[in-house]
Amino acid sequence: KQEVTQIPAALSVPEGENLVLNCSFTDSAIYNLQWFRQDPGKGLTSLLLIQSSQREQTSGRLNASLDKSSGRSTLYIAASQPGDSATYLCAVGGSNYQLIWGAGTKLIIKP
Amino acid sequence: DADVTQTPRNRITKTGKRIMLECSQTKGHDRMYWYRQDPGLGLRLIYYSFDVKDINKGEISDGYSVSRQAQAKFSLSLESAIPNQTALYFCATSVAGGYNEQFFGPGTRLTVL
């Protein structure tokens, strides 16, 4: 059974720092991996989608990488801003088109 | 206007009551999903529907039922609510075919007393 883990559960960094969020999964037979942002009261916003054949995706200050063989993905945030404060979730696409989710990393960017 | 809407946004109810959560979308997507989120846990899939006539159980369907009234509408019902169904519920949509990006509604916070 696929399990997705995100460590740490919470992270606090000063504004301006570059940072990396981690996501690991136990079964490398995934179809894709998505990173989401969750803001209280606003639902989830898809940030990046990496297909299983891809190694990375970039959007603005965000870069997500995927290493299926090691069961790992990272989300790199450059030049962090207070507006980046949110909970970041990763989810892997498994069988039957279902997503298996990590519990998230709560990120706080201190001004 | 939001592409995926959920009503109500917040609901407090009592044990044993029947509750319906509604989801509507204007994205024209065929696939719709219901998830629940508990504190400290990832989202878990309750039910999903690939079209109006195709409804499937997810990981945690016990105690829940769904209805896909139209392409744009997907409702989740708790026939007899119990306290451990207190959670944040999300509806999501995606286009048909393969593994595609999912788009989420704002969530419904349900409390069962």
Short mmCIF file of C-alpha atoms in Angstrom, two decimals:
data_model
loop_
_atom_site.label_atom_id
_atom_site.label_comp_id
_atom_site.label_asym_id
_atom_site.label_seq_id
_atom_site.Cartn_x
_atom_site.Cartn_y
_atom_site.Cartn_z
CA LYS A 1 0.00 0.00 0.00
CA GLN A 2 1.36 3.39 -1.01
CA GLU A 3 2.32 5.69 1.85
CA VAL A 4 3.29 9.32 1.46
CA THR A 5 5.31 11.13 4.12
CA GLN A 6 6.17 14.80 4.48
CA ILE A 7 8.87 15.86 6.88
CA PRO A 8 9.03 18.20 8.71
CA ALA A 9 5.42 18.73 9.75
CA ALA A 10 6.17 22.41 10.35
CA LEU A 11 8.88 24.82 9.29
CA SER A 12 9.55 28.46 10.17
CA VAL A 13 12.12 30.49 8.25
CA PRO A 14 12.99 34.19 7.84
CA GLU A 15 11.78 36.04 4.78
CA GLY A 16 14.12 35.89 1.81
CA GLU A 17 15.52 32.43 2.43
CA ASN A 18 15.45 29.68 -0.12
CA LEU A 19 13.90 26.52 1.26
CA VAL A 20 13.14 22.91 0.38
CA LEU A 21 10.10 20.87 1.35
CA ASN A 22 10.31 17.10 1.18
CA CYS A 23 7.89 14.38 0.13
CA SER A 24 8.67 10.66 0.14
CA PHE A 25 6.62 7.72 -1.07
CA THR A 26 7.00 3.99 -0.59
CA ASP A 27 5.96 2.63 -4.00
CA SER A 28 7.84 3.97 -6.99
CA ALA A 29 5.08 2.86 -9.41
CA ILE A 30 3.39 6.24 -9.52
CA TYR A 31 1.71 7.97 -12.44
CA ASN A 32 2.33 11.52 -11.34
CA LEU A 33 2.97 13.70 -8.31
CA GLN A 34 1.29 16.96 -7.43
CA TRP A 35 2.20 19.71 -5.00
CA PHE A 36 -0.65 21.72 -3.50
CA ARG A 37 -0.92 24.73 -1.28
CA GLN A 38 -3.63 24.92 1.39
CA ASP A 39 -4.73 28.23 2.85
CA PRO A 40 -7.29 28.29 5.67
CA GLY A 41 -10.79 28.78 4.32
CA LYS A 42 -9.65 28.77 0.71
CA GLY A 43 -9.31 25.13 -0.21
CA LEU A 44 -6.36 23.64 -2.04
CA THR A 45 -4.51 25.18 -4.94
CA SER A 46 -2.50 23.03 -7.33
CA LEU A 47 1.04 24.37 -7.65
CA LEU A 48 2.89 21.88 -9.83
CA LEU A 49 2.13 18.57 -11.50
CA ILE A 50 5.00 16.26 -12.46
CA GLN A 51 4.24 13.32 -14.70
CA SER A 52 6.07 10.07 -13.97
CA SER A 53 8.26 10.53 -17.05
CA GLN A 54 9.43 13.98 -15.95
CA ARG A 55 12.20 14.95 -13.55
CA GLU A 56 11.08 18.44 -12.62
CA GLN A 57 8.62 21.26 -13.17
CA THR A 58 9.02 24.96 -12.58
CA SER A 59 6.55 27.78 -11.99
CA GLY A 60 7.89 31.17 -11.01
CA ARG A 61 9.82 30.85 -7.75
CA LEU A 62 8.77 27.22 -7.34
CA ASN A 63 10.62 24.18 -8.61
CA ALA A 64 9.52 20.61 -7.97
CA SER A 65 11.70 17.60 -8.64
CA LEU A 66 10.84 13.92 -8.82
CA ASP A 67 13.10 10.91 -8.31
CA LYS A 68 10.90 7.84 -8.64
CA SER A 69 13.69 5.35 -7.99
CA SER A 70 14.39 6.79 -4.57
CA GLY A 71 10.74 7.59 -3.82
CA ARG A 72 11.34 11.28 -3.28
CA SER A 73 10.13 14.66 -4.44
CA THR A 74 11.22 18.10 -3.33
CA LEU A 75 9.57 21.48 -3.64
CA TYR A 76 12.08 24.31 -3.78
CA ILE A 77 10.87 27.82 -2.97
CA ALA A 78 13.23 30.62 -3.88
CA ALA A 79 13.39 33.95 -2.08
CA SER A 80 10.55 33.14 0.32
CA GLN A 81 7.94 35.78 1.14
CA PRO A 82 5.40 36.08 3.98
CA GLY A 83 2.67 35.36 1.42
CA ASP A 84 4.19 31.90 0.95
CA SER A 85 3.03 30.98 4.45
CA ALA A 86 0.61 28.07 4.06
CA THR A 87 0.45 24.30 4.37
CA TYR A 88 2.04 22.47 1.45
CA LEU A 89 0.73 19.05 0.52
CA CYS A 90 2.06 16.49 -1.91
CA ALA A 91 -0.04 13.76 -3.50
CA VAL A 92 0.94 10.87 -5.74
CA GLY A 93 -1.23 9.45 -8.50
CA GLY A 94 -1.81 5.76 -7.93
CA SER A 95 -4.04 3.05 -9.33
CA ASN A 96 -7.63 3.80 -10.31
CA TYR A 97 -6.70 7.43 -10.87
CA GLN A 98 -6.65 8.09 -7.15
CA LEU A 99 -4.38 10.47 -5.28
CA ILE A 100 -2.55 9.34 -2.15
CA TRP A 101 -1.75 12.28 0.10
CA GLY A 102 0.90 13.30 2.57
CA ALA A 103 -0.12 15.06 5.78
CA GLY A 104 1.54 18.31 4.72
CA THR A 105 4.22 20.72 5.90
CA LYS A 106 3.02 23.91 7.57
CA LEU A 107 5.32 26.70 6.43
CA ILE A 108 5.66 30.02 8.22
CA ILE A 109 7.72 32.81 6.66
CA LYS A 110 8.70 35.40 9.23
CA PRO A 111 8.91 39.02 8.03
CA ASP B 1 -16.75 33.38 -9.48
CA ALA B 2 -15.23 30.18 -8.10
CA ASP B 3 -15.05 27.23 -10.49
CA VAL B 4 -15.79 24.66 -7.77
CA THR B 5 -18.23 25.64 -5.04
CA GLN B 6 -19.31 23.80 -1.92
CA THR B 7 -22.33 24.37 0.29
CA PRO B 8 -22.57 24.77 3.17
CA ARG B 9 -19.15 26.08 4.16
CA ASN B 10 -19.68 25.27 7.80
CA ARG B 11 -22.18 22.96 9.48
CA ILE B 12 -22.75 21.85 13.02
CA THR B 13 -25.11 18.95 13.53
CA LYS B 14 -26.02 16.30 16.07
CA THR B 15 -25.34 12.60 16.14
CA GLY B 16 -27.88 10.63 14.12
CA LYS B 17 -28.90 13.47 11.80
CA ARG B 18 -28.83 13.13 8.02
CA ILE B 19 -26.56 15.64 6.35
CA MET B 20 -26.00 16.51 2.70
CA LEU B 21 -22.99 18.39 1.40
CA GLU B 22 -23.23 19.78 -2.10
CA CYS B 23 -20.64 20.47 -4.76
CA SER B 24 -21.11 22.32 -8.02
CA GLN B 25 -18.59 23.06 -10.76
CA THR B 26 -18.49 25.28 -13.81
CA LYS B 27 -15.28 23.84 -15.23
CA GLY B 28 -17.05 21.35 -17.48
CA HIS B 29 -15.06 18.46 -16.01
CA ASP B 30 -16.38 14.92 -16.16
CA ARG B 31 -14.68 13.63 -13.02
CA MET B 32 -15.62 14.65 -9.50
CA TYR B 33 -14.31 13.54 -6.11
CA TRP B 34 -15.12 13.81 -2.42
CA TYR B 35 -12.31 13.82 0.17
CA ARG B 36 -12.14 14.29 3.89
CA GLN B 37 -9.25 15.81 5.81
CA ASP B 38 -8.56 15.19 9.48
CA PRO B 39 -6.01 17.15 11.53
CA GLY B 40 -2.49 15.83 11.03
CA LEU B 41 -3.56 13.47 8.26
CA GLY B 42 -3.56 13.63 4.49
CA LEU B 43 -6.75 13.81 2.50
CA ARG B 44 -8.59 10.53 2.07
CA LEU B 45 -10.86 9.69 -0.82
CA ILE B 46 -14.49 8.93 0.03
CA TYR B 47 -16.13 8.54 -3.39
CA TYR B 48 -15.34 9.46 -6.95
CA SER B 49 -17.37 9.71 -10.15
CA PHE B 50 -16.01 9.59 -13.68
CA ASP B 51 -19.34 10.58 -15.18
CA VAL B 52 -23.00 10.74 -14.23
CA LYS B 53 -23.44 6.97 -14.45
CA ASP B 54 -20.06 5.94 -13.03
CA ILE B 55 -19.69 6.19 -9.25
CA ASN B 56 -17.00 4.40 -7.27
CA LYS B 57 -16.10 3.90 -3.63
CA GLY B 58 -12.88 5.32 -2.36
CA GLU B 59 -10.73 4.41 0.61
CA ILE B 60 -13.26 5.34 3.32
CA SER B 61 -16.80 5.11 1.92
CA ASP B 62 -18.48 3.46 4.93
CA GLY B 63 -21.11 5.74 6.45
CA TYR B 64 -21.31 7.91 3.32
CA SER B 65 -23.32 7.91 0.10
CA VAL B 66 -23.19 10.10 -2.99
CA SER B 67 -25.38 11.26 -5.83
CA ARG B 68 -24.22 12.63 -9.19
CA GLN B 69 -27.28 14.63 -10.22
CA ALA B 70 -25.67 16.11 -13.32
CA GLN B 71 -22.23 16.57 -14.80
CA ALA B 72 -21.85 19.70 -12.70
CA LYS B 73 -23.25 18.46 -9.39
CA PHE B 74 -22.00 15.85 -6.94
CA SER B 75 -23.52 15.51 -3.46
CA LEU B 76 -22.21 13.70 -0.41
CA SER B 77 -24.61 12.42 2.24
CA LEU B 78 -24.06 11.23 5.77
CA GLU B 79 -27.10 9.07 6.45
CA SER B 80 -26.68 9.08 10.22
CA ALA B 81 -23.89 11.38 11.30
CA ILE B 82 -21.49 10.31 14.07
CA PRO B 83 -18.84 12.37 15.90
CA ASN B 84 -15.87 10.73 14.14
CA GLN B 85 -17.19 12.15 10.88
CA THR B 86 -16.22 15.58 12.14
CA ALA B 87 -13.73 16.75 9.52
CA LEU B 88 -13.04 19.13 6.65
CA TYR B 89 -14.64 17.87 3.44
CA PHE B 90 -13.37 18.77 -0.02
CA CYS B 91 -14.86 18.33 -3.44
CA ALA B 92 -12.57 18.19 -6.47
CA THR B 93 -12.87 17.90 -10.25
CA SER B 94 -10.64 16.89 -13.14
CA VAL B 95 -10.89 16.32 -16.85
CA ALA B 96 -11.41 12.81 -18.14
CA GLY B 97 -8.67 10.55 -19.44
CA GLY B 98 -5.54 9.49 -17.60
CA TYR B 99 -4.06 11.20 -14.58
CA ASN B 100 -4.90 14.84 -14.60
CA GLU B 101 -4.67 17.83 -12.34
CA GLN B 102 -7.43 18.05 -9.74
CA PHE B 103 -9.12 21.33 -8.84
CA PHE B 104 -10.57 21.78 -5.39
CA GLY B 105 -13.45 23.60 -3.80
CA PRO B 106 -13.02 25.69 -0.62
CA GLY B 107 -14.11 22.90 1.70
CA THR B 108 -16.94 22.31 4.16
CA ARG B 109 -16.13 22.16 7.83
CA LEU B 110 -18.51 19.67 9.45
CA THR B 111 -18.85 19.21 13.19
CA VAL B 112 -20.94 16.36 14.58
CA LEU B 113 -21.80 16.74 18.26
#
